[in-house]
Amino acid sequence: MKKLVIRHSPPLSGEILISGSKNAALPILAGCLLCEDTIRLSNLPHLTDVRVICEILRSLGCVITRENKGTLLLDASSITRFAAPYGLAGKMRASFLIMGPMLARFGKIRLSLPGGCPIGSRPVNLHLKGFAALGAEISQGHGYVELSAPHLTGTRLYLDFPSVGATENILMASVLADGVTVIENAAAEPEIVDLASFLCSMGAQITGAGTDTIRIQGVPLLHGTDYAIIPDRIEAGSFMIAAAMTQGDVTLRGVICDHLKPVTAKLRESGVQVTDSDDSVRVRAAQTRRPLDIKTLPFPGFPTDLQAQMMALLSVTKGTSIITETIFENRFMHAAELARMGADIKIEGRTAIVEGQNTLTGSEVCATDLRAGASLVLAGLTAKGCTTVTGVHHIERGYENLDLKLRMLGADVEFSEIP
């Protein structure tokens, strides 16, 4: 058991390289089950979630070899099991992403209902609706879901909500189906585009990824590929907010600036100077910032995965800011922990009213989920005194070497063992 100790830091300054995207890596790793050939994936982040999904793939019979840091070779030619162990599948929600590929290639899969961060209801009904439309038979009971289908047939289906996970799962299930599948009201996040690009590099025929309508022409089989994961826009956005909070000057390398437009726009609206180029972004904070109104929305709206970090920033931005969370109904748990540090936040349903303070005070706080943990770390950078964050296993699910990267920028951050 570890804790993260953060002391009041000077303005962050310098350059760091952004890691590969967790949210892109997980479905792409699951997608390796679609093919008998060896697949080489690079720019994979070293994260708990990546390790867990690799363990799930291994439990099914997939052979995974580490070529070097951030690069894996995956061989799913000898899958021997069609059910993932409960202890692994229950650890994170992304475990459900193996259902589409397994159903497409083998016609069967049994999986426990997924776990993950307790940030609100995330039912899998949209995934199952898509599988059923493609011709799968679904059996549920005692915490498990079992799918079977002799073959899948392309269809047209409409998602009631543009769910990222459901779009990814249905997309992967469709690539080997007979005929054409059309997904309407599909999610348009960059991670969807990256998954589609990966599948197309294996021989899939997909158009429309990144729009609300995706068309998939089924193919008989897929082949191996060599593919690099996109950079993590949420990690990049978190460091952009950290630079703004500490009135720093930070350059992030290896980013895709188009993916950062929502956070870039809001930081500029607050008075922060953001300069982007081909694959880098520089954030230089103003001495004073303006309060903001923020509403989380599916891409290209402001991402829910940066809502907690932005709340930390607005807690030390003078004036009244309003944050409306439309994606997850229970994603304000970090507000109570920020309040322990002196933040003035009032929650009314899915709206948070933030009265900015001059400063926060270091305290002992607990990360209740991945992005909540990041917000507490950012708050600790500007707080007087020392902040201790427990529950850091949540943070390690989505940030590679967070402490090291912050220290490279001048922060006073270190892990410490809990006695």
GROMACS .gro file of N, CA and C in nm, residues 43-113:
model
  213
   43ASN      N    1   0.397   0.199  -2.832
   43ASN     CA    2   0.349   0.316  -2.758
   43ASN      C    3   0.241   0.279  -2.657
   44LEU      N    4   0.250   0.158  -2.604
   44LEU     CA    5   0.157   0.116  -2.499
   44LEU      C    6   0.203   0.174  -2.365
   45PRO      N    7   0.113   0.234  -2.288
   45PRO     CA    8   0.152   0.286  -2.158
   45PRO      C    9   0.166   0.173  -2.056
   46HIS      N   10   0.258   0.192  -1.963
   46HIS     CA   11   0.278   0.094  -1.856
   46HIS      C   12   0.183   0.128  -1.741
   47LEU      N   13   0.064   0.066  -1.744
   47LEU     CA   14  -0.042   0.100  -1.649
   47LEU      C   15  -0.104  -0.027  -1.594
   48THR      N   16  -0.168  -0.014  -1.479
   48THR     CA   17  -0.235  -0.128  -1.418
   48THR      C   18  -0.342  -0.184  -1.510
   49ASP      N   19  -0.423  -0.098  -1.571
   49ASP     CA   20  -0.531  -0.144  -1.658
   49ASP      C   21  -0.478  -0.222  -1.778
   50VAL      N   22  -0.366  -0.177  -1.834
   50VAL     CA   23  -0.306  -0.248  -1.946
   50VAL      C   24  -0.257  -0.385  -1.901
   51ARG      N   25  -0.197  -0.390  -1.783
   51ARG     CA   26  -0.149  -0.518  -1.731
   51ARG      C   27  -0.266  -0.614  -1.711
   52VAL      N   28  -0.377  -0.565  -1.656
   52VAL     CA   29  -0.492  -0.651  -1.628
   52VAL      C   30  -0.551  -0.708  -1.756
   53ILE      N   31  -0.570  -0.624  -1.857
   53ILE     CA   32  -0.631  -0.677  -1.979
   53ILE      C   33  -0.536  -0.775  -2.049
   54CYS      N   34  -0.404  -0.754  -2.034
   54CYS     CA   35  -0.310  -0.853  -2.088
   54CYS      C   36  -0.322  -0.985  -2.013
   55GLU      N   37  -0.344  -0.980  -1.883
   55GLU     CA   38  -0.364  -1.102  -1.805
   55GLU      C   39  -0.491  -1.174  -1.850
   56ILE      N   40  -0.595  -1.096  -1.881
   56ILE     CA   41  -0.719  -1.156  -1.930
   56ILE      C   42  -0.694  -1.226  -2.064
   57LEU      N   43  -0.622  -1.160  -2.154
   57LEU     CA   44  -0.592  -1.221  -2.284
   57LEU      C   45  -0.509  -1.348  -2.266
   58ARG      N   46  -0.411  -1.343  -2.176
   58ARG     CA   47  -0.330  -1.463  -2.149
   58ARG      C   48  -0.416  -1.577  -2.095
   59SER      N   49  -0.514  -1.542  -2.010
   59SER     CA   50  -0.600  -1.646  -1.951
   59SER      C   51  -0.682  -1.719  -2.057
   60LEU      N   52  -0.703  -1.653  -2.171
   60LEU     CA   53  -0.778  -1.715  -2.281
   60LEU      C   54  -0.688  -1.798  -2.373
   61GLY      N   55  -0.557  -1.782  -2.357
   61GLY     CA   56  -0.463  -1.856  -2.440
   61GLY      C   57  -0.378  -1.770  -2.531
   62CYS      N   58  -0.395  -1.640  -2.526
   62CYS     CA   59  -0.314  -1.549  -2.608
   62CYS      C   60  -0.171  -1.543  -2.554
   63VAL      N   61  -0.074  -1.554  -2.643
   63VAL     CA   62   0.067  -1.545  -2.604
   63VAL      C   63   0.114  -1.401  -2.623
   64ILE      N   64   0.164  -1.342  -2.516
   64ILE     CA   65   0.208  -1.202  -2.519
   64ILE      C   66   0.354  -1.195  -2.480
   65THR      N   67   0.433  -1.131  -2.565
   65THR     CA   68   0.577  -1.118  -2.542
   65THR      C   69   0.614  -0.970  -2.544
   66ARG      N   70   0.691  -0.928  -2.444
   66ARG     CA   71   0.736  -0.788  -2.440
   66ARG      C   72   0.862  -0.775  -2.524
   67GLU      N   73   0.853  -0.694  -2.629
   67GLU     CA   74   0.968  -0.673  -2.716
   67GLU      C   75   1.063  -0.570  -2.655
   68ASN      N   76   1.008  -0.461  -2.609
   68ASN     CA   77   1.085  -0.358  -2.537
   68ASN      C   78   0.985  -0.271  -2.464
   69LYS      N   79   1.032  -0.164  -2.401
   69LYS     CA   80   0.942  -0.077  -2.325
   69LYS      C   81   0.834  -0.022  -2.416
   70GLY      N   82   0.710  -0.052  -2.381
   70GLY     CA   83   0.597   0.003  -2.456
   70GLY      C   84   0.559  -0.074  -2.580
   71THR      N   85   0.626  -0.188  -2.607
   71THR     CA   86   0.597  -0.266  -2.728
   71THR      C   87   0.571  -0.411  -2.692
   72LEU      N   88   0.458  -0.465  -2.739
   72LEU     CA   89   0.421  -0.603  -2.715
   72LEU      C   90   0.394  -0.674  -2.846
   73LEU      N   91   0.425  -0.804  -2.847
   73LEU     CA   92   0.386  -0.892  -2.957
   73LEU      C   93   0.275  -0.983  -2.904
   74LEU      N   94   0.163  -0.989  -2.977
   74LEU     CA   95   0.048  -1.068  -2.933
   74LEU      C   96   0.014  -1.173  -3.038
   75ASP      N   97   0.001  -1.298  -2.992
   75ASP     CA   98  -0.032  -1.410  -3.078
   75ASP      C   99  -0.155  -1.479  -3.021
   76ALA      N  100  -0.271  -1.459  -3.087
   76ALA     CA  101  -0.397  -1.518  -3.040
   76ALA      C  102  -0.438  -1.635  -3.128
   77SER      N  103  -0.340  -1.705  -3.185
   77SER     CA  104  -0.371  -1.815  -3.276
   77SER      C  105  -0.420  -1.940  -3.203
   78SER      N  106  -0.392  -1.950  -3.073
   78SER     CA  107  -0.426  -2.073  -2.999
   78SER      C  108  -0.512  -2.042  -2.877
   79ILE      N  109  -0.623  -1.975  -2.898
   79ILE     CA  110  -0.716  -1.949  -2.787
   79ILE      C  111  -0.774  -2.083  -2.740
   80THR      N  112  -0.767  -2.105  -2.610
   80THR     CA  113  -0.810  -2.234  -2.553
   80THR      C  114  -0.927  -2.220  -2.457
   81ARG      N  115  -0.957  -2.098  -2.414
   81ARG     CA  116  -1.067  -2.080  -2.320
   81ARG      C  117  -1.163  -1.975  -2.375
   82PHE      N  118  -1.287  -1.986  -2.335
   82PHE     CA  119  -1.390  -1.893  -2.383
   82PHE      C  120  -1.465  -1.830  -2.266
   83ALA      N  121  -1.393  -1.820  -2.154
   83ALA     CA  122  -1.445  -1.752  -2.035
   83ALA      C  123  -1.327  -1.696  -1.958
   84ALA      N  124  -1.334  -1.569  -1.920
   84ALA     CA  125  -1.226  -1.506  -1.844
   84ALA      C  126  -1.250  -1.526  -1.695
   85PRO      N  127  -1.143  -1.546  -1.616
   85PRO     CA  128  -1.159  -1.564  -1.472
   85PRO      C  129  -1.227  -1.444  -1.408
   86TYR      N  130  -1.317  -1.474  -1.313
   86TYR     CA  131  -1.391  -1.367  -1.246
   86TYR      C  132  -1.297  -1.267  -1.180
   87GLY      N  133  -1.191  -1.317  -1.117
   87GLY     CA  134  -1.101  -1.228  -1.044
   87GLY      C  135  -1.034  -1.125  -1.131
   88LEU      N  136  -1.018  -1.157  -1.260
   88LEU     CA  137  -0.959  -1.061  -1.353
   88LEU      C  138  -1.065  -0.972  -1.416
   89ALA      N  139  -1.170  -1.035  -1.469
   89ALA     CA  140  -1.273  -0.959  -1.541
   89ALA      C  141  -1.341  -0.857  -1.451
   90GLY      N  142  -1.354  -0.890  -1.322
   90GLY     CA  143  -1.422  -0.799  -1.232
   90GLY      C  144  -1.340  -0.679  -1.190
   91LYS      N  145  -1.212  -0.674  -1.230
   91LYS     CA  146  -1.124  -0.566  -1.185
   91LYS      C  147  -1.149  -0.434  -1.259
   92MET      N  148  -1.196  -0.440  -1.382
   92MET     CA  149  -1.212  -0.316  -1.457
   92MET      C  150  -1.318  -0.334  -1.565
   93ARG      N  151  -1.379  -0.223  -1.599
   93ARG     CA  152  -1.489  -0.224  -1.694
   93ARG      C  153  -1.444  -0.265  -1.834
   94ALA      N  154  -1.322  -0.231  -1.870
   94ALA     CA  155  -1.274  -0.258  -2.006
   94ALA      C  156  -1.263  -0.406  -2.035
   95SER      N  157  -1.275  -0.491  -1.933
   95SER     CA  158  -1.273  -0.635  -1.959
   95SER      C  159  -1.386  -0.675  -2.054
   96PHE      N  160  -1.496  -0.601  -2.053
   96PHE     CA  161  -1.610  -0.634  -2.138
   96PHE      C  162  -1.578  -0.620  -2.285
   97LEU      N  163  -1.469  -0.550  -2.316
   97LEU     CA  164  -1.433  -0.527  -2.456
   97LEU      C  165  -1.385  -0.653  -2.526
   98ILE      N  166  -1.358  -0.760  -2.454
   98ILE     CA  167  -1.318  -0.883  -2.522
   98ILE      C  168  -1.439  -0.955  -2.580
   99MET      N  169  -1.562  -0.914  -2.541
   99MET     CA  170  -1.680  -0.987  -2.585
   99MET      C  171  -1.703  -0.975  -2.736
  100GLY      N  172  -1.689  -0.856  -2.790
  100GLY     CA  173  -1.708  -0.837  -2.933
  100GLY      C  174  -1.612  -0.920  -3.016
  101PRO      N  175  -1.480  -0.911  -2.990
  101PRO     CA  176  -1.385  -0.991  -3.068
  101PRO      C  177  -1.405  -1.142  -3.052
  102MET      N  178  -1.430  -1.188  -2.930
  102MET     CA  179  -1.448  -1.332  -2.909
  102MET      C  180  -1.574  -1.382  -2.979
  103LEU      N  181  -1.680  -1.304  -2.973
  103LEU     CA  182  -1.805  -1.342  -3.041
  103LEU      C  183  -1.784  -1.348  -3.192
  104ALA      N  184  -1.711  -1.250  -3.245
  104ALA     CA  185  -1.690  -1.243  -3.390
  104ALA      C  186  -1.607  -1.360  -3.440
  105ARG      N  187  -1.502  -1.396  -3.368
  105ARG     CA  188  -1.409  -1.497  -3.418
  105ARG      C  189  -1.449  -1.640  -3.379
  106PHE      N  190  -1.501  -1.655  -3.258
  106PHE     CA  191  -1.527  -1.790  -3.208
  106PHE      C  192  -1.675  -1.821  -3.186
  107GLY      N  193  -1.759  -1.719  -3.189
  107GLY     CA  194  -1.901  -1.742  -3.174
  107GLY      C  195  -1.947  -1.769  -3.032
  108LYS      N  196  -1.862  -1.746  -2.933
  108LYS     CA  197  -1.903  -1.768  -2.795
  108LYS      C  198  -1.806  -1.699  -2.698
  109ILE      N  199  -1.861  -1.658  -2.583
  109ILE     CA  200  -1.782  -1.598  -2.476
  109ILE      C  201  -1.869  -1.591  -2.351
  110ARG      N  202  -1.808  -1.616  -2.237
  110ARG     CA  203  -1.876  -1.604  -2.108
  110ARG      C  204  -1.790  -1.515  -2.019
  111LEU      N  205  -1.852  -1.413  -1.961
  111LEU     CA  206  -1.775  -1.313  -1.886
  111LEU      C  207  -1.858  -1.261  -1.770
  112SER      N  208  -1.791  -1.237  -1.658
  112SER     CA  209  -1.859  -1.175  -1.546
  112SER      C  210  -1.884  -1.028  -1.576
  113LEU      N  211  -1.986  -0.972  -1.515
  113LEU     CA  212  -2.013  -0.830  -1.534
  113LEU      C  213  -1.894  -0.749  -1.488
   0.00000   0.00000   0.00000
